[in-house]
Tab-separated table of C-alpha atoms in Angstrom:
chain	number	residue	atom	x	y	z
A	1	UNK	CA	-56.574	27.283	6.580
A	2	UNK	CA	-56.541	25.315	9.686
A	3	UNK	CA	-56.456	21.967	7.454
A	4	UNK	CA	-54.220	23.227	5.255
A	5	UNK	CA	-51.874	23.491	8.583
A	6	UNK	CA	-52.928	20.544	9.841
A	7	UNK	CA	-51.840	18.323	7.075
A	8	UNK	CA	-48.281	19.983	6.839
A	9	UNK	CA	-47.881	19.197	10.274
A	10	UNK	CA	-48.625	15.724	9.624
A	11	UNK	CA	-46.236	15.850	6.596
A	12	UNK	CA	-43.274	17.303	8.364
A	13	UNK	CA	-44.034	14.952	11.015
A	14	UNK	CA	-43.923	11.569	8.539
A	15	UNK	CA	-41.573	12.224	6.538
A	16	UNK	CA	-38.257	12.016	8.784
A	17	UNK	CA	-40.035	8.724	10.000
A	18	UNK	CA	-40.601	7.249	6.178
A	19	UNK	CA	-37.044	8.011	5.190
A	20	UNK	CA	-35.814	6.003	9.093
A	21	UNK	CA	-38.442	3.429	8.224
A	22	UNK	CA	-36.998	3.322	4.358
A	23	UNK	CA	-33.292	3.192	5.218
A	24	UNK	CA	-33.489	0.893	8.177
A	25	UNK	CA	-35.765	-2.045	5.663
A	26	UNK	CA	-33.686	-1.194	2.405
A	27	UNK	CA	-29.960	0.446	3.884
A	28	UNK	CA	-26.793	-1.169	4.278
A	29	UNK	CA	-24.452	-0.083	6.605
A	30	UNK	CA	-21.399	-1.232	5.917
A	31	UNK	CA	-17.970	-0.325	6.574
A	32	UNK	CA	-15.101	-1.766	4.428
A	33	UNK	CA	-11.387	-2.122	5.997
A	34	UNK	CA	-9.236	-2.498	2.974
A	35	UNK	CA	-5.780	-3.967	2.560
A	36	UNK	CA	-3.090	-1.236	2.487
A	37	UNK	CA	-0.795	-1.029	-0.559
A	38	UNK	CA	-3.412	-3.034	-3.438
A	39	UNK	CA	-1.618	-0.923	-5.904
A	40	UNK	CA	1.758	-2.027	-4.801
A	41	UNK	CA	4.654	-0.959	-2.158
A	42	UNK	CA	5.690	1.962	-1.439
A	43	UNK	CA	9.067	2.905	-2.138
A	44	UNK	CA	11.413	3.138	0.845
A	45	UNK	CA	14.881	4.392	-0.163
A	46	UNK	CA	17.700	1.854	0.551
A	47	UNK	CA	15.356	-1.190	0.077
A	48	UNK	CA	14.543	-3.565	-2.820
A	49	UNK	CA	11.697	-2.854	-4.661
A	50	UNK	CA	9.306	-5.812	-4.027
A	51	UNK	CA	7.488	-7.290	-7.447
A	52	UNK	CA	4.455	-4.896	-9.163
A	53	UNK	CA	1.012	-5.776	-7.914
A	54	UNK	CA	-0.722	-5.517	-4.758
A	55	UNK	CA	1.454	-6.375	-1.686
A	56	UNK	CA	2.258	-9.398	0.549
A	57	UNK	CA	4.747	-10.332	3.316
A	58	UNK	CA	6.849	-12.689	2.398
A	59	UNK	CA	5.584	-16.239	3.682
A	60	UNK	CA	9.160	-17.234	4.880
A	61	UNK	CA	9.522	-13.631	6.919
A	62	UNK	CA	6.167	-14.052	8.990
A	63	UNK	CA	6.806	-17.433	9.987
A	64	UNK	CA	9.710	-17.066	11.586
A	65	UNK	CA	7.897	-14.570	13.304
A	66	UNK	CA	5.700	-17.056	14.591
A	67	UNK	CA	2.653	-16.071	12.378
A	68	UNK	CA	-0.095	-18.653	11.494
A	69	UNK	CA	-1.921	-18.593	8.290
A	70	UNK	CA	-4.384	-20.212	10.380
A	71	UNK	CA	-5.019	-17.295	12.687
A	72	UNK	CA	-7.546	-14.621	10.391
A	73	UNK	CA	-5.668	-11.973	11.707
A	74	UNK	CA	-2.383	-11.403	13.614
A	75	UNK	CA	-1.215	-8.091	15.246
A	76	UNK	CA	2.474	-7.221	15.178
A	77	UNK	CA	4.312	-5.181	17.735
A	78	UNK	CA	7.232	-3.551	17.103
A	79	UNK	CA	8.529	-2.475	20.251
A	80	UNK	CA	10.578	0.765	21.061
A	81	UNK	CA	10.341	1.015	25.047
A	82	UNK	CA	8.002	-0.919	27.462
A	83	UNK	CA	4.354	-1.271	26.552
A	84	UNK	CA	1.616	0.789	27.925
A	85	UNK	CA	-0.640	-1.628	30.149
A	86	UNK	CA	-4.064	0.598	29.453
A	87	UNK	CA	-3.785	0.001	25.578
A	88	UNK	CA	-3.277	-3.799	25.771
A	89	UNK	CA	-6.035	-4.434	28.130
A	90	UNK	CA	-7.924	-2.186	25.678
A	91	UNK	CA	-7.587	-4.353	23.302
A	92	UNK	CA	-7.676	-7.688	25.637
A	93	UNK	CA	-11.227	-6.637	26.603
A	94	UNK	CA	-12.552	-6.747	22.791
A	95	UNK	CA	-10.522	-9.660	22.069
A	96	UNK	CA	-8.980	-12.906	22.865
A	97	UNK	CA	-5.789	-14.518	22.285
A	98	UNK	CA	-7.254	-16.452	19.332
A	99	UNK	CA	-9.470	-13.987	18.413
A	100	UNK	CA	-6.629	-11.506	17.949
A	101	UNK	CA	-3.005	-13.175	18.356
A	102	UNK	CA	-0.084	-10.550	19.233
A	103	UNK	CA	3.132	-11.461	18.141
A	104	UNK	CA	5.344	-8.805	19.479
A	105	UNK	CA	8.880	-8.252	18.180
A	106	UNK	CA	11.968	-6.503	19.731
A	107	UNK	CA	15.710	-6.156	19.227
A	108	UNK	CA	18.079	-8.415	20.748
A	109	UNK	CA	18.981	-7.465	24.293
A	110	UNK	CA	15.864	-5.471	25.276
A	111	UNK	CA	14.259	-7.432	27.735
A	112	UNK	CA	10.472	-8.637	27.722
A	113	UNK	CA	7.955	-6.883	29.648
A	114	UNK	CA	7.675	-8.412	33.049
A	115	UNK	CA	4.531	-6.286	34.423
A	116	UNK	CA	2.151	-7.944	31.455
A	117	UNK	CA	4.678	-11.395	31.188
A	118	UNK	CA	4.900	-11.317	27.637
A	119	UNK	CA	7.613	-13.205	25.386
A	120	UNK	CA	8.967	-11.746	22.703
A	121	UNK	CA	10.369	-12.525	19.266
A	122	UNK	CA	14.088	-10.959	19.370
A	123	UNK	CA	15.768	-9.894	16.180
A	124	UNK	CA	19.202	-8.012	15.961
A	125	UNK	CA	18.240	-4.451	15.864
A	126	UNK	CA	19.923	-3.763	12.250
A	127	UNK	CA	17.675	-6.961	11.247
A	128	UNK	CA	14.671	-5.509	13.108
A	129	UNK	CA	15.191	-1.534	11.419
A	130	UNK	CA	15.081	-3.494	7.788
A	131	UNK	CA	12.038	-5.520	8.691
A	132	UNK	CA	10.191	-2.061	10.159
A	133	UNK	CA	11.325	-0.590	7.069
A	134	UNK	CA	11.346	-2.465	4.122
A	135	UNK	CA	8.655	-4.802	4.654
A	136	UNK	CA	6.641	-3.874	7.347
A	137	UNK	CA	6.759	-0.028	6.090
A	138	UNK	CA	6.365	1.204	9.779
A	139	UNK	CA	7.245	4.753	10.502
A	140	UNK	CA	6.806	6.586	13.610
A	141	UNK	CA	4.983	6.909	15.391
A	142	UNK	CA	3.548	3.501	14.234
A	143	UNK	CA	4.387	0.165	16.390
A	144	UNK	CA	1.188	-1.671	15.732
A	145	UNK	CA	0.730	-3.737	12.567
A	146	UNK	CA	-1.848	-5.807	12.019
A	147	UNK	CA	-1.734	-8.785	9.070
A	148	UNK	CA	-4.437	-11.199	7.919
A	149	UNK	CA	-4.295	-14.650	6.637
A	150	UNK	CA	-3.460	-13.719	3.023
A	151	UNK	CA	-0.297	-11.592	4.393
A	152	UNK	CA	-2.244	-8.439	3.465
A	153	UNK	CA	-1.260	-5.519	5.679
A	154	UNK	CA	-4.481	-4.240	6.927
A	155	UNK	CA	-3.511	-1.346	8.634
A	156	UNK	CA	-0.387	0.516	11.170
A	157	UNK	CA	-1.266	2.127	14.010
A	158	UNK	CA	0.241	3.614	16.998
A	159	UNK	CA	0.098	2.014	20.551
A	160	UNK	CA	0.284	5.202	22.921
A	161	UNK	CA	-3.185	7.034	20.720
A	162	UNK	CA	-6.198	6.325	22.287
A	163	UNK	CA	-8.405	6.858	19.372
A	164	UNK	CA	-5.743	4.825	16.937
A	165	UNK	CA	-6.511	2.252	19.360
A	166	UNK	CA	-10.104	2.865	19.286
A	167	UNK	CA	-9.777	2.969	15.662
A	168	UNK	CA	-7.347	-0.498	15.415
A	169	UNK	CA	-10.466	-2.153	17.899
A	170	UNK	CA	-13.091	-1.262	15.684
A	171	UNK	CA	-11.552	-2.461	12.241
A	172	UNK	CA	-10.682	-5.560	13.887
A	173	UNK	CA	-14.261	-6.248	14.792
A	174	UNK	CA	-14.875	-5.119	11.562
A	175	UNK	CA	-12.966	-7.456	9.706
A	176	UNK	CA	-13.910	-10.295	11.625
A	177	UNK	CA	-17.533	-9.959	11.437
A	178	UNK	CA	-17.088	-10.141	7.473
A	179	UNK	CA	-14.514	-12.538	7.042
């Protein structure tokens, strides 16, 4: 009886270890960050209908807001009031200017942000509402875009959440350590 014990013991003992040892030699763990909107764009009411087929920015409408095709990924700011300071150097700890380029967009008049001296792209703020809508497809309480090198929208997130940030930091690195 006292073998019988003995070798269940053992048993429950090694197995939790074989399966560790098994999935650490032979299991992936990966984590995919898809492109939004492969099947197509969503319909907003009151814009045009882009073409059928997964969805792009239009080449033209990113570089004039200063977006590289060089950069692997770009993060666009949409900006509705003055930036929280704690988010950005959030995401300035985990990644550098060329790691990560912000381009940060705002409608004509509002000033830039003079505690973290950043410029900003100005549109007129009719121009900037169809951009948010119709080809961005930001809603609130999104302001955070972020757009790789094939003008795939990758995801939307919202500055002022700590664990959309949190989220937004870890897709980045992510992405980057795949691509």
């Amino acid at each position: 009886m006292k073998v019988l014990k003995l070798v269940l013991l053992l048993m429950a003992l090694a197995l939790p270890v074989l399966i560790f040892m098994f999935l650490k030699f032979f299991g992936k763990n990966e984590f995919a960050v898809e492109p939004l909107y492969q099947d197509g764009a969503p319909a907003v009411e009151g814009c045009i209908q882009p073409p059928k087929g997964a969805y792009v920015i239009q080449h033209e409408l990113l570089s004039n807001l200063g977006w590289s095709e060089k950069d692997s990924l770009t993060l666009f700011y949409v900006v509705k009031q003055s930036a929280g300071a704690e988010a950005w150097g959030r995401i300035r700890e985990n990644f550098t200017p060329e790691e990560l380029p912000v381009l940060k967009i705002t409608a004509a008049g509002i000033l830039k942000d003079s505690m973290l001296n950043e410029e900003f792209v100005q549109v007129p703020s009719d121009s900037l509402q169809i951009l948010k809508r119709c080809f961005l497809f930001l809603q609130e309480p999104y302001d955070l875009l972020l757009v790789d090198n094939k003008r795939r929208i990758r995801g939307h997130y919202p500055l002022h959440n700590r664990e959309e940030i949190d989220r937004l930091i870890m897709e980045v690195e992510i992405i980057l350590r795949k691509y």
